[in-house]
Short mmCIF file of C-alpha atoms in Angstrom, two decimals:
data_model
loop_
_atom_site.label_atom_id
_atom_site.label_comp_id
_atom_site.label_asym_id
_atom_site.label_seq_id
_atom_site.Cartn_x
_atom_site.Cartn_y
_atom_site.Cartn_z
CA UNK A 26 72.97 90.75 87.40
CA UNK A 27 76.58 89.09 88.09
CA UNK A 28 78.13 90.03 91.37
CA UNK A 29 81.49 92.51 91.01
CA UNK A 30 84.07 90.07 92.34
CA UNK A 31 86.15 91.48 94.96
CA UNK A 32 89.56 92.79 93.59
CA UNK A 33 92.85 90.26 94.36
CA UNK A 34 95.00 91.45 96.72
CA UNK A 35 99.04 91.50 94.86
CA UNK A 36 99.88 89.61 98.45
CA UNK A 37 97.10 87.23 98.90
CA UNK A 38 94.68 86.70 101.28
CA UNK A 39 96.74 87.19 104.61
CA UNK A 40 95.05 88.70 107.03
CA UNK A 41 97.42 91.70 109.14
CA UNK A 42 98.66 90.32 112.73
CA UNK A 43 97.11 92.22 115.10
CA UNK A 44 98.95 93.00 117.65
CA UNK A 45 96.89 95.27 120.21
CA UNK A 46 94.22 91.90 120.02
CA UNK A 47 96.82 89.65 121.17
CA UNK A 48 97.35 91.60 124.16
CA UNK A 49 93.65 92.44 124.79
CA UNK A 50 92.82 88.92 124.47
CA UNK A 51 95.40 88.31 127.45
CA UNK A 52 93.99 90.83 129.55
CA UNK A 53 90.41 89.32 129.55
CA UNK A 54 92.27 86.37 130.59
CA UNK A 55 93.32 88.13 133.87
CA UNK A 56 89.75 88.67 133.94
CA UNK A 57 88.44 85.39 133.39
CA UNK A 58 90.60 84.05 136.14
CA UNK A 59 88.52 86.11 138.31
CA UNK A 60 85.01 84.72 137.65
CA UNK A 61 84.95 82.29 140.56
CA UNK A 62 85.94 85.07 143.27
CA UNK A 63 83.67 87.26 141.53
CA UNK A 64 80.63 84.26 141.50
CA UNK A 65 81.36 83.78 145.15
CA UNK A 66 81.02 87.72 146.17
CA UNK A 67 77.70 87.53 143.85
CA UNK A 68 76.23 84.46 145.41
CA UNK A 69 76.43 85.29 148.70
CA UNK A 70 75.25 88.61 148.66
CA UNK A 71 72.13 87.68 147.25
CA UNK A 72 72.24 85.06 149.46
CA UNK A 73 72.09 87.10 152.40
CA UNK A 74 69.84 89.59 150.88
CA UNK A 75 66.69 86.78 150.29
CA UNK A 76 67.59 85.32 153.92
CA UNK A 77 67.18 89.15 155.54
CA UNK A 78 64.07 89.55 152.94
CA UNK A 79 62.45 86.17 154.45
CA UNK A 80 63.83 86.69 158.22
CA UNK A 81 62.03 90.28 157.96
CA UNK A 82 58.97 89.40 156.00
CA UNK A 83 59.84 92.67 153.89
CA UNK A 84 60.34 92.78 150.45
CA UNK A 85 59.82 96.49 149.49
CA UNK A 86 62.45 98.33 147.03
CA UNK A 87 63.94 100.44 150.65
CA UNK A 88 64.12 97.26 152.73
CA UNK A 89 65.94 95.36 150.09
CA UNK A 90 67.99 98.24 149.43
CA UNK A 91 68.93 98.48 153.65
CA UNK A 92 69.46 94.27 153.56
CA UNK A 93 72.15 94.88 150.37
CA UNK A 94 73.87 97.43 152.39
CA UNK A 95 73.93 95.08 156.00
CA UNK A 96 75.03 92.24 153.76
CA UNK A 97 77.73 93.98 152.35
CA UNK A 98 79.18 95.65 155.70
CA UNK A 99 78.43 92.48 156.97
CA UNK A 100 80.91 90.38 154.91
CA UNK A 101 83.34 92.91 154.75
CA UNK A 102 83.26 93.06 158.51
CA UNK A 103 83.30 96.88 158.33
CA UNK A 104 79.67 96.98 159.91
CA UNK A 105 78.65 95.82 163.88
CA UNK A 106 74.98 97.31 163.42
CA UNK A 107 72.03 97.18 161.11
CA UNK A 108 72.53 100.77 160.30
CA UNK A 109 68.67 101.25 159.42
CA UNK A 110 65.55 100.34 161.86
CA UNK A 111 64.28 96.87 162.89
CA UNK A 112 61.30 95.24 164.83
CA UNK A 113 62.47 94.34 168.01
CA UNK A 114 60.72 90.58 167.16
CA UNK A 115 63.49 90.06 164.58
CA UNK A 116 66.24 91.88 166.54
CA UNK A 117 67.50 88.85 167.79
CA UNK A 118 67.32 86.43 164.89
CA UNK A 119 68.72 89.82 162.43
CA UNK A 120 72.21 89.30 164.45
CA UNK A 121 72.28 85.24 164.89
CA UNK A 122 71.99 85.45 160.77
CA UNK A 123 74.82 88.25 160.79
CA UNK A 124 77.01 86.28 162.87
CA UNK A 125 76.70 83.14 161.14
CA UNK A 126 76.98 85.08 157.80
CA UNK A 127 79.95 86.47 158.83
CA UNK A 128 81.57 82.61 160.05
CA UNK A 129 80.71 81.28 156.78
CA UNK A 130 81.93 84.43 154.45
CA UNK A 131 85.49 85.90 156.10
CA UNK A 132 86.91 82.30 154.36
CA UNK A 133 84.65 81.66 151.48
CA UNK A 134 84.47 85.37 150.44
CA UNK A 135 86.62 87.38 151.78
CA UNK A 136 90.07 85.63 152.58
CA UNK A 137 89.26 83.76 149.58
CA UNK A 138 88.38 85.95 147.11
CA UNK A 139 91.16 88.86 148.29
CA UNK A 140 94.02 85.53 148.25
CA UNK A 141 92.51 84.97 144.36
CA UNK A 142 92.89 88.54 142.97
CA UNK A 143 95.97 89.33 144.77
CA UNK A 144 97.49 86.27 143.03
CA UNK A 145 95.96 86.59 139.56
CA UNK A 146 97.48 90.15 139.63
CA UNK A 147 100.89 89.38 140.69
CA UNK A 148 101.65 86.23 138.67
CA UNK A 149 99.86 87.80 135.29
CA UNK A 150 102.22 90.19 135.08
CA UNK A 151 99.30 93.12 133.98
CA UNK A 152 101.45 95.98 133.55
CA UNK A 153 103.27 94.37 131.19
CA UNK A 154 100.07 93.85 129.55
CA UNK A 155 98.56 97.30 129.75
CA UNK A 156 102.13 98.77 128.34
CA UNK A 157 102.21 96.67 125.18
CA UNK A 158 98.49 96.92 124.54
CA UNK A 159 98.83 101.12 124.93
CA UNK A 160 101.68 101.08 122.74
CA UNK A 161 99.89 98.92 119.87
CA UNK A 162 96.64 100.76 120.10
CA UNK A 163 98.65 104.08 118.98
CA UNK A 164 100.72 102.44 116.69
CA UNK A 165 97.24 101.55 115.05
CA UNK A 166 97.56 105.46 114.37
CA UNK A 167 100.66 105.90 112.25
CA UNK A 168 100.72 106.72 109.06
CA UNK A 169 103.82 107.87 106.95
CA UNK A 170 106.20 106.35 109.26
CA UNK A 171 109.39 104.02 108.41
CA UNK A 172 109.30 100.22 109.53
CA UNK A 173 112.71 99.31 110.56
CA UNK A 174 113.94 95.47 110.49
CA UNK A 175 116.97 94.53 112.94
CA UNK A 176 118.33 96.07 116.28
CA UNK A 177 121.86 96.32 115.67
CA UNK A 178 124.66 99.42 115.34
CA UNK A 179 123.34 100.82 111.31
CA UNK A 180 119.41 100.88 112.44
CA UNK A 181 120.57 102.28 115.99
CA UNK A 182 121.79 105.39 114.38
CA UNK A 183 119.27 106.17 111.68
CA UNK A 184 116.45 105.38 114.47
CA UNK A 185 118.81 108.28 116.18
CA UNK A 186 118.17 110.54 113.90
CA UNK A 187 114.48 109.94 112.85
CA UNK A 188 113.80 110.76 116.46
CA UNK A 189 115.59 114.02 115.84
CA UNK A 190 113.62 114.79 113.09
CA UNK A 191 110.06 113.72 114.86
CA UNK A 192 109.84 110.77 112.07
CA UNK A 193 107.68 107.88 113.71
CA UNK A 194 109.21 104.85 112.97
CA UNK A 195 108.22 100.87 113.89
CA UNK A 196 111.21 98.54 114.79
CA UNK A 197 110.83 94.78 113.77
CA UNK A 198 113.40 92.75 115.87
CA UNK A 199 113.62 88.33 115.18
CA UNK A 200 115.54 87.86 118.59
CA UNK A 201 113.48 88.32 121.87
CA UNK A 202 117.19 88.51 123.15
CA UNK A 203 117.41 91.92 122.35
CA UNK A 204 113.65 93.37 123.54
CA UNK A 205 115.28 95.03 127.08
CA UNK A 206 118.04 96.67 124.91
CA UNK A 207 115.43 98.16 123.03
CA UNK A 208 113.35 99.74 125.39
CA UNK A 209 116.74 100.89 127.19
CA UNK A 210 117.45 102.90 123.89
CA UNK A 211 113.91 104.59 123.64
CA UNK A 212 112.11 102.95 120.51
CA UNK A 213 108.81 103.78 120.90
CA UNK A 214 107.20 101.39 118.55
CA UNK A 215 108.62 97.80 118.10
CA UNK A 216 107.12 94.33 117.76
CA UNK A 217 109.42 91.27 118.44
CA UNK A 218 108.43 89.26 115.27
CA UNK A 219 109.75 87.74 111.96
CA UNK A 220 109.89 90.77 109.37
CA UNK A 221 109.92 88.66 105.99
CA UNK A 222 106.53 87.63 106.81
CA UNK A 223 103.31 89.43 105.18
CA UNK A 224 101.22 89.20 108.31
CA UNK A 225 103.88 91.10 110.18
CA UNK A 226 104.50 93.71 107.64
CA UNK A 227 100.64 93.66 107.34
CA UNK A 228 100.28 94.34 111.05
CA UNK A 229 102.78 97.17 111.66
CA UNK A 230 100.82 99.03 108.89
CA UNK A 231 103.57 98.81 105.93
CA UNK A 232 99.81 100.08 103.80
CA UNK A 233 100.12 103.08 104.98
CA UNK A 234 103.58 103.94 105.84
CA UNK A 235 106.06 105.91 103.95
CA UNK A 236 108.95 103.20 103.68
CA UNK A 237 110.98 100.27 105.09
CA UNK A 238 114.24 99.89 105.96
CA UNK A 239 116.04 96.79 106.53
CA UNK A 240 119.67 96.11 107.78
CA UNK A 241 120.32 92.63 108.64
CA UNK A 242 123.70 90.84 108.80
CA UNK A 243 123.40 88.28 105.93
CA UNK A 244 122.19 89.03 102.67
CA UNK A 245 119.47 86.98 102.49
CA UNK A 246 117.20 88.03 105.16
CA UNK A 247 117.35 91.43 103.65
CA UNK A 248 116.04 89.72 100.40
CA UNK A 249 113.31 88.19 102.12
CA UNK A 250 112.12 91.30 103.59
CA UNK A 251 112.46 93.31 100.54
CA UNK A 252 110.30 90.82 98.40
CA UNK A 253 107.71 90.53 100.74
CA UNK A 254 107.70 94.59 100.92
CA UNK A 255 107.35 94.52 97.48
CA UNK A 256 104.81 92.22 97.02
CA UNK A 257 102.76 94.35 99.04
CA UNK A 258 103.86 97.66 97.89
CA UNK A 259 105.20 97.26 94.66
CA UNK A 260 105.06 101.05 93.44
CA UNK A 261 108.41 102.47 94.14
CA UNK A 262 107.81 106.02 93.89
CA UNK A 263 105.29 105.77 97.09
CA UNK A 264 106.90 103.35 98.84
CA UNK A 265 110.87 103.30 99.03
CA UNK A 266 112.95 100.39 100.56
CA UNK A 267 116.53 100.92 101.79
CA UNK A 268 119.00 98.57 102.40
CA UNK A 269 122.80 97.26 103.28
CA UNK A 270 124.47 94.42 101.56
CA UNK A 271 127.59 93.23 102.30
CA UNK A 272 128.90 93.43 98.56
CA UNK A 273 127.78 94.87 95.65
CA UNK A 274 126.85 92.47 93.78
CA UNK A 275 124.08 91.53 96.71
CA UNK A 276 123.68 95.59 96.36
CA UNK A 277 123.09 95.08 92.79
CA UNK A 278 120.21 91.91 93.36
CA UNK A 279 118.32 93.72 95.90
CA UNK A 280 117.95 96.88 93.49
CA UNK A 281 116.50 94.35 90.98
CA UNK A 282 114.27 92.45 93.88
CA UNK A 283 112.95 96.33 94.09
CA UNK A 284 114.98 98.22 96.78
CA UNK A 285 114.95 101.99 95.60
CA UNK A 286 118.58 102.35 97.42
CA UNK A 287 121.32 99.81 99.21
CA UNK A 288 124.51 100.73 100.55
CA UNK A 289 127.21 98.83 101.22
CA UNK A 290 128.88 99.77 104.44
CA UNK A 291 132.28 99.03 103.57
CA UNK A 292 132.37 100.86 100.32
CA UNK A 293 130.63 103.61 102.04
CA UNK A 294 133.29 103.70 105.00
CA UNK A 295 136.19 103.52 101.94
CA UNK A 296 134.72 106.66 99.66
CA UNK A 297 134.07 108.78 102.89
CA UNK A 298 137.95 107.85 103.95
CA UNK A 299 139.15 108.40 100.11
CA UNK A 300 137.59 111.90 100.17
CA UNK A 301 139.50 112.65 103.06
CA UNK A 302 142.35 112.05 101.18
CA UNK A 303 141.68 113.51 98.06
CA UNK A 304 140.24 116.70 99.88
CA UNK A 305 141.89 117.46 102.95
CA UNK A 306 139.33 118.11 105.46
CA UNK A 307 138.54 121.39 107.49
CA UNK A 308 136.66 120.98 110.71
CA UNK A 309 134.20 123.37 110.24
CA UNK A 310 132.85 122.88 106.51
CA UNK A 311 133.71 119.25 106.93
CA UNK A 312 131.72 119.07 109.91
CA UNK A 313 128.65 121.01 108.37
CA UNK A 314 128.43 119.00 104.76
CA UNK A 315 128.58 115.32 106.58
CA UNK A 316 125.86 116.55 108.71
CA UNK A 317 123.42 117.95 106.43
CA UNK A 318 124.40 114.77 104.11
CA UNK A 319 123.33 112.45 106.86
CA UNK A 320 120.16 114.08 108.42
CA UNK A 321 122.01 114.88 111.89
CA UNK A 322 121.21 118.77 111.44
CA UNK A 323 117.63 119.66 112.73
CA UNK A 324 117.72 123.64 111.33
CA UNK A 325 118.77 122.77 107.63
CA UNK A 326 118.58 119.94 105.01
CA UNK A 327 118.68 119.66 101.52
CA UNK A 328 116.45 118.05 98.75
CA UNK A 329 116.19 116.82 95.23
CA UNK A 330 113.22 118.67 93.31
CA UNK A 331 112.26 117.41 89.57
CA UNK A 332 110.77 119.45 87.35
CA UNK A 333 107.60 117.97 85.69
CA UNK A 334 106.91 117.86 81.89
CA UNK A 335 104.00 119.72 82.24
CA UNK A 336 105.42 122.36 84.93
CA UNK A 337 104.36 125.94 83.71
CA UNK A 338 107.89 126.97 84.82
CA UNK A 339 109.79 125.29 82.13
CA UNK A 340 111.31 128.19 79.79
CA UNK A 341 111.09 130.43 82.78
CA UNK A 342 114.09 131.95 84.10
CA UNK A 343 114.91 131.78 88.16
CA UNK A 344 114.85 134.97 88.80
CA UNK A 345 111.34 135.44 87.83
CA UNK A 346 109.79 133.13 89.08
CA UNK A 347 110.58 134.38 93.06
CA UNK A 348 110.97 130.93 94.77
CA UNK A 349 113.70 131.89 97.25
CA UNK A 350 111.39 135.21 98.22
CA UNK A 351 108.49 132.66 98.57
CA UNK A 352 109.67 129.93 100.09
CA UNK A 353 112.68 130.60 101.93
CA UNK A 354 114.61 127.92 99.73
CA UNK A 355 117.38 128.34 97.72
CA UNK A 356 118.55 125.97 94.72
CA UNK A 357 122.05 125.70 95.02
CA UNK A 358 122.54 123.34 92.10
CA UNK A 359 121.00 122.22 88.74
CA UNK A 360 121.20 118.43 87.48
CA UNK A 361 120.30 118.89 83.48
CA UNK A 362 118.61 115.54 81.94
CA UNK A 363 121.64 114.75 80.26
CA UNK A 364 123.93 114.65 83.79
CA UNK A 365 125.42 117.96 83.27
CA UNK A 366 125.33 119.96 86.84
CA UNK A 367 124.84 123.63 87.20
CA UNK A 368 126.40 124.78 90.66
CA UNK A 369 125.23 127.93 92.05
CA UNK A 370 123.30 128.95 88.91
CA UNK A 371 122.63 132.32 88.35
CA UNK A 372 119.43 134.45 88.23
CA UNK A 373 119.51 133.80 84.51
CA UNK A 374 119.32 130.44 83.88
CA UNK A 375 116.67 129.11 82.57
CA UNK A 376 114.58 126.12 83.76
CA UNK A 377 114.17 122.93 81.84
CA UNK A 378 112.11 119.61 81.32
CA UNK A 379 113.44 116.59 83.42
CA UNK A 380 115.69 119.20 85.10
CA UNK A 381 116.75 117.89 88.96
CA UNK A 382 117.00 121.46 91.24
CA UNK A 383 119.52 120.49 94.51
CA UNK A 384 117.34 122.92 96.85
CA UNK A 385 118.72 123.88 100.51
CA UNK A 386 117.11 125.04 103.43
CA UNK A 387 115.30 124.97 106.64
CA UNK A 388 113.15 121.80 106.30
CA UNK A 389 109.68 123.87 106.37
CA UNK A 390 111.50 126.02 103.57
CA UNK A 391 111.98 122.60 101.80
CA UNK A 392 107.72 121.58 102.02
CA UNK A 393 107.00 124.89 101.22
CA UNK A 394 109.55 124.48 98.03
CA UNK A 395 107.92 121.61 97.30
CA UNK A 396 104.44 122.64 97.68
CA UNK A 397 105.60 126.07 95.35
CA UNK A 398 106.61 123.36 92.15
CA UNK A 399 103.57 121.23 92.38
CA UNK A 400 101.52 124.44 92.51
CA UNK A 401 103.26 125.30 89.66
CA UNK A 402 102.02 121.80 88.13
CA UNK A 403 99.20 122.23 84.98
CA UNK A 404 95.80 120.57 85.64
CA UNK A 405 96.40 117.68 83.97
CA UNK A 406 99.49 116.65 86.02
CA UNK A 407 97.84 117.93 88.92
CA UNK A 408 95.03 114.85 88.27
CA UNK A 409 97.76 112.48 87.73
CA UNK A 410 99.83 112.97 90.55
CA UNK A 411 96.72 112.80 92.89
CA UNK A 412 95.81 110.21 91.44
CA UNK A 413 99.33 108.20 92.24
#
């Protein structure tokens, strides 16, 4: 019977950089350093345990366990008595080994071995260590976070605002530069590492996480990280990359390289001014739209539902089929499949195929919205779309 040959990874063979084992492997380091202070305490203890067994003629499991215990005070020099009974014949001889023992450990065991650790544990820098390795272990955990590539001004603001949301998010950051700035701001997750690589990507868990978004300064870095994304997750409906370019017609190569969305920051700046213009703005509505538009308002939000082909709701009318009474959501707008818009449809209008429903609300109001239309989903889809 021919073996099944294991299925080809889209991305190759590359293993995933793991991060927490980097820093693990550097703490057994600190450890390793150890092993001759650690020999030395060994050695000598059993040392002086056989030379008490032989001095005493006693080799019984409570004598040896009394000769541990004077060999340890003894070394220490925390103990000036035997602490247990002796025969007055080996009295004598008992104390000339003590005092000898202690001569010969205070430098060998003692000053040394305290001199070693102290210094292994200052110039290792272990809490350094012990922070990174913490922080990797639970970003091990994530799942359905972003991965972020560059520390600059753009990312700085939308990391802002996943935190106000409670998104998880993992920062990838090229210049070492830049690490103290980054723990100064709060980013919980980050890895000081090359983004466009697919061992990096690989090791910040891009398998599992929800999307990526990179923001770099020159176009081309952005491409790299967006190809490699890709390459690893090519489906764009469960994975989404966002990006800036610095024209559109880089905007216009990424989308083709597979990035679901790009803006370009100066065209961006320019329509937002140009609306300003065009619609004179007043401080509290303006106010309210830009912030449910960009995510800065924690109590409401506002989503893009489609309705499926095989929705049991199609032909259905909105006021029967009670989603603002069940969910909490209301649709404020309706996109048809041919790009004509609805806005604040009425209790009569009917719902279509391929029809996009603008729904606003408090963002458990949108899950629960969005949990009510796949409910609403025949079995068939249902299969599909778990299946995705």
């Amino acid at each position: 019977m021919a073996k099944k040959k294991k299925k080809q990874k889209p991305y190759g063979n590359v293993k995933p950089k793991n991060y927490r084992a980097i820093y693990e492997e550097k703490f057994y380091n600190i450890l390793f350093q150890l092993r001759y202070p650690l020999m030395t305490v060994i050695f000598f203890t059993t040392l002086g345990v056989l030379m008490l067994m032989i001095i005493n003629n006693k080799s019984d499991g409570r004598s040896v366990l009394n000769y541990f215990f004077h060999t340890v005070i003894t070394f220490s020099t925390v103990g000036y008595t035997e602490g247990y009974d002796v025969d007055p014949e080996h009295l004598m001889i008992n104390r000339f080994f003590a005092t000898i023992f202690i001569i010969i450990t205070i430098p060998l065991v003692y000053m040394y071995g305290l001199v070693m650790t102290v210094n292994v544990f200052l110039s290792s820098n272990i809490n350094e260590i012990f922070r990174y390795w913490r922080m990797y272990r639970r970003m091990e955990q994530l799942k359905d976070h972003y991965i972020i590539c560059r520390f600059n001004g753009i990312t700085r603001e939308v990391m802002k605002n996943l935190k106000r949301r409670k998104i998880k998010f993992v920062l990838i950051e090229p210049d070492p530069a830049k690490e103290q700035e980054i723990i100064d701001f709060g980013v919980e997750f980050y890895v000081i590492d090359e983004p466009h690589k697919r061992s990096v990507l690989l090791g910040v868990g891009i398998e599992k996480a929800k999307g990526l978004i990179t923001a770099f300064e020159e176009n081309t870095q952005d491409i790299s990280v967006i190809v490699t994304a890709r390459l690893i997750r090519p489906d764009k409906d469960s994975f989404y990359v966002f990006a800036t370019a610095t024209t559109e017609g880089a905007a216009e190569k990424m989308k083709l390289l597979g990035a679901n969305e790009v803006i370009v920051p100066d065209v961006a700046v320019g329509r937002r001014l140009t609306s300003f213009v065009l619609h004179p703005p007043s401080p509290v509505l303006s106010g309210f739209l830009e912030k449910i538009a960009y995510g800065e308002r924690t109590d409401i939000d506002i989503m893009e539902i489609r309705v499926e082909p095989n929705s049991d709701l199609i032909g259905k009318k909105l006021k029967d089929i009670h989603m603002r009474q069940e969910t909490g959501a209301t649709i404020v707008a309706i996109i048809r499949e041919d790009g004509k818009m609805k806005i604040a449809p009425s209790g009569d209008t009917e719902i279509k195929e391929g029809d996009a429903l603008i729904v606003l609300g408090h963002p458990k109001a949108l899950k629960r919205a969005e949990v009510f239309f796949e409910e609403h989903l025949q079995e068939e889809n249902k299969e599909v779309k778990a299946h995705d």
